[in-house]
Tab-separated table of C-alpha atoms in Angstrom:
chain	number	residue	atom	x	y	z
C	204	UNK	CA	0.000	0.000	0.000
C	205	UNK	CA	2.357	2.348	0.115
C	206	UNK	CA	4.219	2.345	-3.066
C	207	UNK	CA	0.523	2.988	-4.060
C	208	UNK	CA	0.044	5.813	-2.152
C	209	UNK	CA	3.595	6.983	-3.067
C	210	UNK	CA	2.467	6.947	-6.663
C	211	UNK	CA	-1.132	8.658	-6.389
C	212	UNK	CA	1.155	11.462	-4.132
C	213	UNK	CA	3.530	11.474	-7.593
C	214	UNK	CA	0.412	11.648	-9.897
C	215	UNK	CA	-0.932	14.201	-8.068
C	216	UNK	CA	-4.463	14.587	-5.799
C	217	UNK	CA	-7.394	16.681	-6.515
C	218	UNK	CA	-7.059	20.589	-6.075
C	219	UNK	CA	-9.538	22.980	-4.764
C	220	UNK	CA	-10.477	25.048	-7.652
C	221	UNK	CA	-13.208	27.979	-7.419
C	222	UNK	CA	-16.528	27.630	-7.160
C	223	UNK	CA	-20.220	28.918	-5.832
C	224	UNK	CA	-23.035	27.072	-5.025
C	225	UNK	CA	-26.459	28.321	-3.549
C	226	UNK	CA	-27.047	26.357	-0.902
C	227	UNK	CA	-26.033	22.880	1.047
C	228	UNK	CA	-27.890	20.686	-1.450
C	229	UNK	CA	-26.323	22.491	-4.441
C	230	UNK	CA	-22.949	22.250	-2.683
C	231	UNK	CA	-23.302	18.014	-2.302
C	232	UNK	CA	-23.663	17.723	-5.868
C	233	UNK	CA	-20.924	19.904	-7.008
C	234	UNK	CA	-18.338	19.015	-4.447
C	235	UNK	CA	-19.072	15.623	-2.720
C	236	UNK	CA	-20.967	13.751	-4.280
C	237	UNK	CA	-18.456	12.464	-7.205
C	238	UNK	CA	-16.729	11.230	-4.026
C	239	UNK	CA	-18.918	8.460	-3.903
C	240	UNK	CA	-18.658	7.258	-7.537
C	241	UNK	CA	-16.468	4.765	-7.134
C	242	UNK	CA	-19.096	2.585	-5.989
C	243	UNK	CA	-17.517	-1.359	-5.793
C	244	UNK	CA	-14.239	0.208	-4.925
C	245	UNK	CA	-16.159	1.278	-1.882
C	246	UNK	CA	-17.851	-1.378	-1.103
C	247	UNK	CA	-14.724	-3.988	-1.364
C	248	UNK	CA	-13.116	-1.478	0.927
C	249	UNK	CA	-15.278	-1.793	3.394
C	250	UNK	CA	-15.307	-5.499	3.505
C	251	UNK	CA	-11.390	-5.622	3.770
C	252	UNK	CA	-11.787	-2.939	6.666
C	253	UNK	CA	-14.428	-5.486	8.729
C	254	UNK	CA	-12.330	-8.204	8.464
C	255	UNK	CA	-9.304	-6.162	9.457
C	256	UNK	CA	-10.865	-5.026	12.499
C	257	UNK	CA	-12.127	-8.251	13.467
C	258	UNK	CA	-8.525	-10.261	13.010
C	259	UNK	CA	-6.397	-11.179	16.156
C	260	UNK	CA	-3.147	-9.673	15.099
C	261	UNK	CA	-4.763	-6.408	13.748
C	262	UNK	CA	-3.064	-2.955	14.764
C	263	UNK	CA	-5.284	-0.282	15.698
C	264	UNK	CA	-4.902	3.694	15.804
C	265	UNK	CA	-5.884	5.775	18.424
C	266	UNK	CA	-5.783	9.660	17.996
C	267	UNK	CA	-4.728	10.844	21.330
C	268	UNK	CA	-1.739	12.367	22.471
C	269	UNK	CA	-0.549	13.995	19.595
C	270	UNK	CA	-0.556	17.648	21.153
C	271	UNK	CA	-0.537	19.530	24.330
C	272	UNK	CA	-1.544	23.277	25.317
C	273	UNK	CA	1.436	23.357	27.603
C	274	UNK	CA	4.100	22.259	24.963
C	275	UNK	CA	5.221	18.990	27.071
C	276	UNK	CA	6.590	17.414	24.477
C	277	UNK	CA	7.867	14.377	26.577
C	278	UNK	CA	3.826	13.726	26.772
C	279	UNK	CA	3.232	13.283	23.479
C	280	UNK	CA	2.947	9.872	21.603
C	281	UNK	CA	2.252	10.056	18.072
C	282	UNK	CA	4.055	6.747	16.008
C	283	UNK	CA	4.798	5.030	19.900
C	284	UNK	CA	3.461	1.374	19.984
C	285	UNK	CA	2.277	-0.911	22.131
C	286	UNK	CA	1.160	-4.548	22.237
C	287	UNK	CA	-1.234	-6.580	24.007
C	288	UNK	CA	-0.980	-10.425	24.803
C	289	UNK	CA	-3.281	-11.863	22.431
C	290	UNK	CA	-1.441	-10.489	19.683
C	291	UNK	CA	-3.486	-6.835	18.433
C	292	UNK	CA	-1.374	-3.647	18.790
C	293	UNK	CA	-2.317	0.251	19.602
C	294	UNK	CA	-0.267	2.864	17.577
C	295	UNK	CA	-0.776	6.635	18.369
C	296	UNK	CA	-1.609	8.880	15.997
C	297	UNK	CA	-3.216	12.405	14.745
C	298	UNK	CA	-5.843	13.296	11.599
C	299	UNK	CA	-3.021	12.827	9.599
C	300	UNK	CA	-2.808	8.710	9.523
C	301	UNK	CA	-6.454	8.656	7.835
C	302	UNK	CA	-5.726	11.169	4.826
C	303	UNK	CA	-3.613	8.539	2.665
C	304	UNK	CA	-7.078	6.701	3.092
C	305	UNK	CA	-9.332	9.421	2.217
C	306	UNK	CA	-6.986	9.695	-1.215
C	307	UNK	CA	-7.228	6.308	-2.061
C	308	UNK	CA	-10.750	6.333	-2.244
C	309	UNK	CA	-10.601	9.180	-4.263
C	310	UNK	CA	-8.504	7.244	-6.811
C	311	UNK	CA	-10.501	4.621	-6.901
C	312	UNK	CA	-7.917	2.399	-5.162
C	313	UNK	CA	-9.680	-0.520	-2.975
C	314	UNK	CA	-6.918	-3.196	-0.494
C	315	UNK	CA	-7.251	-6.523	0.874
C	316	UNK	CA	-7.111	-7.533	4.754
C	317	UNK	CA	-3.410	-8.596	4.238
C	318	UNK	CA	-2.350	-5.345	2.336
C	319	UNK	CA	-3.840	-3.625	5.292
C	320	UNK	CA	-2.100	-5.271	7.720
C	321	UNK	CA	1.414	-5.690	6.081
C	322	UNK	CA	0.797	-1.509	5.982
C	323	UNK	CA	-0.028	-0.733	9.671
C	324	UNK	CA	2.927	-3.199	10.160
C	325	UNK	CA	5.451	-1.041	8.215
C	326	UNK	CA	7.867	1.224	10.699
C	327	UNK	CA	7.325	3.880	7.201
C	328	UNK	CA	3.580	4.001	8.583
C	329	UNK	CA	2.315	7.528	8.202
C	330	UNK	CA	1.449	8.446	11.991
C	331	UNK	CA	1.836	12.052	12.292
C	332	UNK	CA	1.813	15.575	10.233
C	333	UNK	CA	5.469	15.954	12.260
C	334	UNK	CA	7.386	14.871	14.775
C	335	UNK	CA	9.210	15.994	18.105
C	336	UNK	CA	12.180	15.331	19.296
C	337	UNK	CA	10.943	13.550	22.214
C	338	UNK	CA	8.705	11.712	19.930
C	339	UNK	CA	11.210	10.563	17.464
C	340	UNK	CA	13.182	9.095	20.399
C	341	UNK	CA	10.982	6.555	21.053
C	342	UNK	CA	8.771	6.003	17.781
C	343	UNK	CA	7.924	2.748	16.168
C	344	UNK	CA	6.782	4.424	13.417
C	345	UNK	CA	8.803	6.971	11.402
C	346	UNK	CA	7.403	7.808	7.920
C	347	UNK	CA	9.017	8.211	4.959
C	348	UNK	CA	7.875	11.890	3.468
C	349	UNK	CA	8.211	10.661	0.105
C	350	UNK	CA	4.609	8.442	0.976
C	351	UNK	CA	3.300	11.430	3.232
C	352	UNK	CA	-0.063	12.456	1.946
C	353	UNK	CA	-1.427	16.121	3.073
C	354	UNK	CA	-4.806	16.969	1.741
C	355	UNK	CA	-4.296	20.397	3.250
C	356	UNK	CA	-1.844	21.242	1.005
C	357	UNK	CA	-3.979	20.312	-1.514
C	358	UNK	CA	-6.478	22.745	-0.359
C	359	UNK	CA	-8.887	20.229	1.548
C	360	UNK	CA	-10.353	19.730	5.140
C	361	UNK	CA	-11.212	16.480	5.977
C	362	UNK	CA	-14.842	15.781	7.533
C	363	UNK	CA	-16.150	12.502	9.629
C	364	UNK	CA	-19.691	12.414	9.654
C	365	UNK	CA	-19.923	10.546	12.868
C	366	UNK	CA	-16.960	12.050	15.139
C	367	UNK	CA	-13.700	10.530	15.649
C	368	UNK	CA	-12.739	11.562	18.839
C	369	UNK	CA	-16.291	11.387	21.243
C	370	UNK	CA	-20.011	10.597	21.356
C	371	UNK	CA	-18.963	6.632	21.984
C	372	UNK	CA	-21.520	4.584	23.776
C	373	UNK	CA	-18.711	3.527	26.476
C	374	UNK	CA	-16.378	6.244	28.478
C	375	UNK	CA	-14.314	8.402	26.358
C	376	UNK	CA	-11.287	7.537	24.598
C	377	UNK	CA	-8.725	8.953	26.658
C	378	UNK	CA	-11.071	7.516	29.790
C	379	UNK	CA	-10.461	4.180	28.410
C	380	UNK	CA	-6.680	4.504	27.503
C	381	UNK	CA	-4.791	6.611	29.686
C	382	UNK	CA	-1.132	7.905	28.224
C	383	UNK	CA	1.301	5.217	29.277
C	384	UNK	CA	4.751	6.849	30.903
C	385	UNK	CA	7.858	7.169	28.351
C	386	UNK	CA	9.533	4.448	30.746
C	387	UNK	CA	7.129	1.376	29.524
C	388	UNK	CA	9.039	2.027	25.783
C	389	UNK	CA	12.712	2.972	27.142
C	390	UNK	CA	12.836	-0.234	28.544
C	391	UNK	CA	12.072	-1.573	25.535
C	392	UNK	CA	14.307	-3.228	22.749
C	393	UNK	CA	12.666	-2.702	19.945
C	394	UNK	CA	10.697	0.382	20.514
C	395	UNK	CA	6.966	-1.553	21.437
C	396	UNK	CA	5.893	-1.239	24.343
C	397	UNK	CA	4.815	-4.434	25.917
C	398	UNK	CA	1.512	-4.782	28.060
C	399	UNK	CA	0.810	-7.372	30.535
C	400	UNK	CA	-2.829	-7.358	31.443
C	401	UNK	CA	-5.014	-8.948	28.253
C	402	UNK	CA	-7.508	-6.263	26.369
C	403	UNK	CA	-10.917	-5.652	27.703
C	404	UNK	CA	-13.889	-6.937	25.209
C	405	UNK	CA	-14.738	-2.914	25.912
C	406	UNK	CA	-11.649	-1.944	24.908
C	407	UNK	CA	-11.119	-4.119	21.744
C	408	UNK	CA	-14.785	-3.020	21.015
C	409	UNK	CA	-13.976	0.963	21.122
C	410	UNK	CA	-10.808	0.572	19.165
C	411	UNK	CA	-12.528	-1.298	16.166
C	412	UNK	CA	-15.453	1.724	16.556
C	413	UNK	CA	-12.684	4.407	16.342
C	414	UNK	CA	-10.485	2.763	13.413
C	415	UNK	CA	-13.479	2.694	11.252
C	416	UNK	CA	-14.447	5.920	11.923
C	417	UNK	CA	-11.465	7.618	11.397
C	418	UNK	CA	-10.012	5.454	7.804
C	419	UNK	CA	-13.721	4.437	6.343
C	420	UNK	CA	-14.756	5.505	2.827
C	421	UNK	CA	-18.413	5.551	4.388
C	422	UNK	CA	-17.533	7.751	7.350
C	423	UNK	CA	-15.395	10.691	5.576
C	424	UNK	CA	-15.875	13.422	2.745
C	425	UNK	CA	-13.762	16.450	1.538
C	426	UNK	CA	-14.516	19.655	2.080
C	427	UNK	CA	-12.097	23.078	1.065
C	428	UNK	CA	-10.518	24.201	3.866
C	429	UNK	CA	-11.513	26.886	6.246
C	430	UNK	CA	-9.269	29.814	4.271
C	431	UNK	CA	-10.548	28.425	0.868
C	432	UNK	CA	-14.165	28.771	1.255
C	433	UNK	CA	-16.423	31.355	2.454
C	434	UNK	CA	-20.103	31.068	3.709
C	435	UNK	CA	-22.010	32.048	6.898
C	436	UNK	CA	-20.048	29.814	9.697
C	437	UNK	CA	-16.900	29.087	10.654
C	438	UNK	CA	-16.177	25.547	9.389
C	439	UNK	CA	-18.164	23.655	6.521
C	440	UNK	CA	-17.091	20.381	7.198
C	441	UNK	CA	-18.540	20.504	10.845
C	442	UNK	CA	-22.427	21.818	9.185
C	443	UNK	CA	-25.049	19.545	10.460
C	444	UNK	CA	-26.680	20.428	7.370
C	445	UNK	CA	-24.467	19.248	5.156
C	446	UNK	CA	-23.488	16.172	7.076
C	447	UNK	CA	-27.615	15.249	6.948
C	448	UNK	CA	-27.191	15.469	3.201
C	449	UNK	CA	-23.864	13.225	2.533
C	450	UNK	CA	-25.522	10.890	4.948
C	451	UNK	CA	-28.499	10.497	3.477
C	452	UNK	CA	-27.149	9.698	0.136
C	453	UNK	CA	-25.003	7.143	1.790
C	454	UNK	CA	-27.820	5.450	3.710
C	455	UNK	CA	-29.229	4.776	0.191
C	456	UNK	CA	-26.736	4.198	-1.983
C	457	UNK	CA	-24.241	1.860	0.747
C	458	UNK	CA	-27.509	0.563	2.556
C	459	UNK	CA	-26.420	-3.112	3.729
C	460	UNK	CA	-22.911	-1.559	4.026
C	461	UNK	CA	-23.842	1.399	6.256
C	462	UNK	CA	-26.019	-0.544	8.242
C	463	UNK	CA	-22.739	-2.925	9.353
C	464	UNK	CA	-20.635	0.048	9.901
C	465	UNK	CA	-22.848	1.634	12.129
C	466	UNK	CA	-23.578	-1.614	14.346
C	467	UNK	CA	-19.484	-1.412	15.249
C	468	UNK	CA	-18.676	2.649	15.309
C	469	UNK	CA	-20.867	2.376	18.905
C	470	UNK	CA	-23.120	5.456	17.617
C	471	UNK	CA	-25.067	6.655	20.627
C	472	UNK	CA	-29.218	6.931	19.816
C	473	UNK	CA	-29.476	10.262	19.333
C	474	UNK	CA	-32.514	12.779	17.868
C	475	UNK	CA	-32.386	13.700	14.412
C	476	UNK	CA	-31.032	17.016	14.270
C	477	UNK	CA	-32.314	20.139	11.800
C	478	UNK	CA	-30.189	22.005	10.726
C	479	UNK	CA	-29.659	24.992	8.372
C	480	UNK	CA	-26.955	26.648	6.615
C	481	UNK	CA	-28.243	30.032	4.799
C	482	UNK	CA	-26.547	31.991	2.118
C	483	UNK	CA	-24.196	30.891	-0.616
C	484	UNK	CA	-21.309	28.732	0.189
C	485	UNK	CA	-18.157	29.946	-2.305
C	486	UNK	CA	-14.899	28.589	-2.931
C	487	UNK	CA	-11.699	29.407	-4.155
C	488	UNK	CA	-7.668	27.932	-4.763
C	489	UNK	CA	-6.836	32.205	-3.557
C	490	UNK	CA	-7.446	32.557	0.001
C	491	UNK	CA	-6.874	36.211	-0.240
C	492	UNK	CA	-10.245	36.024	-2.746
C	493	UNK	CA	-11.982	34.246	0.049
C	494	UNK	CA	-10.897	36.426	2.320
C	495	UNK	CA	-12.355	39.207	0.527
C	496	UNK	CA	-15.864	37.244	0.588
C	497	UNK	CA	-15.320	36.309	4.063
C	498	UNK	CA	-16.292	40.111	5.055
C	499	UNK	CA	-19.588	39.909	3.644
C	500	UNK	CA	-20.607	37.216	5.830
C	501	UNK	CA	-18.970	39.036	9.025
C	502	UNK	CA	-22.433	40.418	10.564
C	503	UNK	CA	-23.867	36.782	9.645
C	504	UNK	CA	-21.113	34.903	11.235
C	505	UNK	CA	-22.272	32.397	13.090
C	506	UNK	CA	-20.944	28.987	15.004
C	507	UNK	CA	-21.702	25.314	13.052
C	508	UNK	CA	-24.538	23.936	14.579
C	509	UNK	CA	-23.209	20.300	14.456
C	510	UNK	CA	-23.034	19.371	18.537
C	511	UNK	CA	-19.214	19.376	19.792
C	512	UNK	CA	-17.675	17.354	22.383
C	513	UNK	CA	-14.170	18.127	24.374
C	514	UNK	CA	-11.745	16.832	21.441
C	515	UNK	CA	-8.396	18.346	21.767
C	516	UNK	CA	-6.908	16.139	19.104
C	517	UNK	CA	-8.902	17.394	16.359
C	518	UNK	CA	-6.761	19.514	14.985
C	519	UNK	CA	-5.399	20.866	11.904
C	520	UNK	CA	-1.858	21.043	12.511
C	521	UNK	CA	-1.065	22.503	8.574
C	522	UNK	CA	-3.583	25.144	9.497
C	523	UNK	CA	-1.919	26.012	12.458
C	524	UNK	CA	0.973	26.029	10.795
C	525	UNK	CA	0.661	28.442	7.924
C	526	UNK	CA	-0.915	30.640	10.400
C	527	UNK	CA	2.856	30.338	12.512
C	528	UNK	CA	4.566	31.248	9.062
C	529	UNK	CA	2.557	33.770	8.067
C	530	UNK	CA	2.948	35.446	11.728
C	531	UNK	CA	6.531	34.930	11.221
C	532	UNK	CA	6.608	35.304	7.377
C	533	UNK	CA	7.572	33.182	5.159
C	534	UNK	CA	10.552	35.258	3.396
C	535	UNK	CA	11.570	35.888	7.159
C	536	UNK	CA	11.291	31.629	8.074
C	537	UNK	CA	13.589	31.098	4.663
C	538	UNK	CA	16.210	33.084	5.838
C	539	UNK	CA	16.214	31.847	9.370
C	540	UNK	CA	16.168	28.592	7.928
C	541	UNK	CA	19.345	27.314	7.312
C	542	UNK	CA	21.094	29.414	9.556
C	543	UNK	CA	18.694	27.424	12.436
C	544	UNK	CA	19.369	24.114	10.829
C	545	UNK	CA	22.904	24.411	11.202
C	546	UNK	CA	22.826	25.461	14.344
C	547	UNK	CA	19.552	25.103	16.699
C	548	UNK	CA	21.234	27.282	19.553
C	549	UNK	CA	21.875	30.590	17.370
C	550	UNK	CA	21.419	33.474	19.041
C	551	UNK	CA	19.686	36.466	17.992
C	552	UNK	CA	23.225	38.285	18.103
C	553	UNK	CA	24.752	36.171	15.730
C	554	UNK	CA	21.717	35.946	13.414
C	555	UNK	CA	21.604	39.684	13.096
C	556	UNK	CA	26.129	39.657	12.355
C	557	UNK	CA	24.560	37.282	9.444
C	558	UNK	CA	21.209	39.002	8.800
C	559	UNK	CA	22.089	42.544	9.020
C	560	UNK	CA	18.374	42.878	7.938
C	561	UNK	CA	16.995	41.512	10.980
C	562	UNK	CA	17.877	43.739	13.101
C	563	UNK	CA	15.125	46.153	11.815
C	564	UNK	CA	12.266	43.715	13.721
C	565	UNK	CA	11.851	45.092	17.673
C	566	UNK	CA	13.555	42.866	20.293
C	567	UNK	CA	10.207	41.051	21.255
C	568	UNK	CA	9.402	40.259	17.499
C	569	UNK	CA	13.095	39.399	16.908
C	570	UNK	CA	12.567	36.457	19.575
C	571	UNK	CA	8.786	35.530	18.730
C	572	UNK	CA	10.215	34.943	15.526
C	573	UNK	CA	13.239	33.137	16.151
C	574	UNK	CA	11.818	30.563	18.645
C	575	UNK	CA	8.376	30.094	16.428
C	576	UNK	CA	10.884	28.691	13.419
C	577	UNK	CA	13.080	27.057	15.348
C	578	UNK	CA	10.018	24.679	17.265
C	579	UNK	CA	8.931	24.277	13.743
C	580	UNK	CA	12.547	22.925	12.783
C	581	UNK	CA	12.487	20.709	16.313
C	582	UNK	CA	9.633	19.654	15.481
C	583	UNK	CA	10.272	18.227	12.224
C	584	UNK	CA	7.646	20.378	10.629
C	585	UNK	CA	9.974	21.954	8.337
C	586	UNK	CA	9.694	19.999	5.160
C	587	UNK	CA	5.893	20.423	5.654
C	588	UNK	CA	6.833	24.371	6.351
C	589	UNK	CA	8.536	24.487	3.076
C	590	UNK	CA	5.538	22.741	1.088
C	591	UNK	CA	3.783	25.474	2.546
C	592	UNK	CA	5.995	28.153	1.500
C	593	UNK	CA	6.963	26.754	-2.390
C	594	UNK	CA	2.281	26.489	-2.949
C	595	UNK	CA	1.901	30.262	-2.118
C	596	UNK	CA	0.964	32.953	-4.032
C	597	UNK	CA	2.205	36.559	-4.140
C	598	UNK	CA	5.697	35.609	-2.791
C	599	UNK	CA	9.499	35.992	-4.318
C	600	UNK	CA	10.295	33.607	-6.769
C	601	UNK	CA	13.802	33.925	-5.632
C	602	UNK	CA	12.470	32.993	-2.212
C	603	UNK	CA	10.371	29.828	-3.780
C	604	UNK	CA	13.785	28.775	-5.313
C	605	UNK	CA	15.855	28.650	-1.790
C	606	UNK	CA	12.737	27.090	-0.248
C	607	UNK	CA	12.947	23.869	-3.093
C	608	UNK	CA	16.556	23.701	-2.558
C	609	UNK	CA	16.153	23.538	1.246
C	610	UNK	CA	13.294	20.601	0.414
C	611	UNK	CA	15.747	18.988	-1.394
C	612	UNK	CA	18.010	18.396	1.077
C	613	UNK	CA	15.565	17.057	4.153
């Protein structure tokens, strides 16, 4: 699986081109709905994903622990394994692992039980959008970015129609499975962290619910991303609307499927919820165009209306990221860049003896912008940094030149 998904990332993925559609209806048929087409792709997919989950030597994902508000890096555990005695394993992991999935779909690409499981068994396993230090330390899984698949870059958000990370008819994920202490994988020889006590029938139960709502075709759709599209709310993917629509069509075009998948994702009962998105929704590959439409809906602004639990881990980490470089600026980053790469304890003295430049920034923005590039170097961000960077608009070519070079050489 992931020479394929190495070659659909070499082919090239969908882009978000512009776009306007009335309403929610209008915007199913135009956007999402050609998602679905591949129809027995779908539906083989989904067989090879309930016999996966229901196999004794299966590895399962869990999205937890893959940030922190306070910056403790040493808590984080993205790509750190663990394994139970009867054989299945836990790998953490953030919305990143279920994008290759999401693509392969839209290829039309369908995979067997044993493809599936020769792929969660691979240490190249695509965990994480990054990284830490502390992370990489202790790892099982570290991905090879020449299989990493980013949507975002591609101008996309991806949407679950039943949540990943809550609403489960048992205790909450990170009720269930606390974060183990860095010890239980230093002792370790081979980086998996060994448990002693069996897996709970509740446990095993909650882990097949949450792998197949995260990575199934039935359970996921595309949407532009939040600075691509404008309409009255704050994030289309999360419109109960919409989600009513896409899972409507599903219900009747995947109806013994669906019906299977939503015995095992341990959906709570819960009342049908109407819901209404007004005004226009548009969409465009220039975010400074949707920005521009983005103040006509300011007075109408509005939160989604879809229900939200507590779910720290839902997060869009390339989001957050162009929002670091574009607070630090990207021509800024580029020329920080090497200078931090070399040497991860420069000080703002010696960057200004190189960067005479720099010193025209205040003391306090001097800092703020040294420390913000060098977590995103520590964090091994900085390839995704430089994606970011070489896909914009309205920058220096020259710039865009030193930023492919740099790319290059990760």
């Amino acid at each position: 699986m992931i020479s394929r998904i190495k070659n659909i990332k070499e082919s090239g993925l969908p882009v978000v081109n512009s776009g306007r559609a009335e309403n929610a209806e209008d915007f199913f048929n135009q956007i999402i709905k050609a998602q679905f087409a591949n129809k027995e792709v779908i539906k083989s997919i989904h067989s090879a994903l309930i016999e996966y989950v229901n196999q004794d030597s299966a590895v399962y994902v869990l999205r937890l622990y893959g940030s922190d508000p306070k910056k403790r890096y040493e808590l984080l555990r993205r790509g750190f394994l663990s394994q139970y005695p009867d054989g299945n394993k836990i790998v953490f992991c953030d919305n990143t692992f279920a994008m290759p999935f999401a693509a392969m779909k839209i290829n039309g690409m369908a995979y067997s039980p044993e493809e599936l499981l020769d792929y969660m068994n691979n240490p190249n396993l695509q965990c994480s959008f990054g990284s830490t230090r502390e992370e990489h330390e202790l790892a099982f899984y570290k991905y090879n970015s020449k299989s990493h698949i980013n949507l975002n870059k591609n101008g996309w958000y991806l949407a679950h129609i039943i949540p990943v990370g809550y609403n489960y008819t048992g205790r909450s994920l990170s009720q269930t499975f606390r974060n183990p202490d860095r010890k239980e994988w230093e002792v370790s020889a081979n980086g998996i962290r060994l448990v002693e006590t069996p897996m709970k029938d509740t446990e095993l139960s909650m882990l097949k619910a949450h792998f197949l709502r995260m990575v199934h075709p039935l359970n996921s759709f595309l949407v532009p991303k939040r600075s691509l599209v404008a309409y009255p709310g704050k994030n289309l993917g999360e419109e109960q609307e919409l989600i009513n629509i896409v899972q409507d069509y599903i219900k009747v075009e995947f109806h013994r499927e669906y019906n299977e998948l939503m015995k095992i994702m341990q959906v709570p009962p819960q009342d049908a919820i109407a819901a209404k998105t007004s005004g226009p929704i548009i969409w465009s590959e220039s975010a400074s165009q949707i920005r521009l439409e983005k103040r006509h809906y300011n007075k109408m602004h509005k939160a989604g209306t879809r229900e939200k639990g507590a779910d720290i881990y839902n997060t869009d980490e390339e989001e957050t990221l162009e929002r670091t470089l574009n607070s630090i600026g990207k021509g800024a980053f580029i020329k920080l860049y090497p200078l931090i790469k070399k040497n991860p304890s420069i000080t703002i003295k010696e960057i200004c003896d190189k960067i005479p430049s720099y010193k025209k920034y205040s003391p306090t923005s001097q800092q703020t912008r040294l420390s913000s590039s060098r977590s995103i170097i520590t964090r091994n961000l900085d390839a995704a940094a430089l994606e970011i960077i070489i896909a914009s608009s309205h920058i220096d070519q020259e710039l865009i030149r030193s930023a492919r070079v740099f790319l290059s050489e990760i």
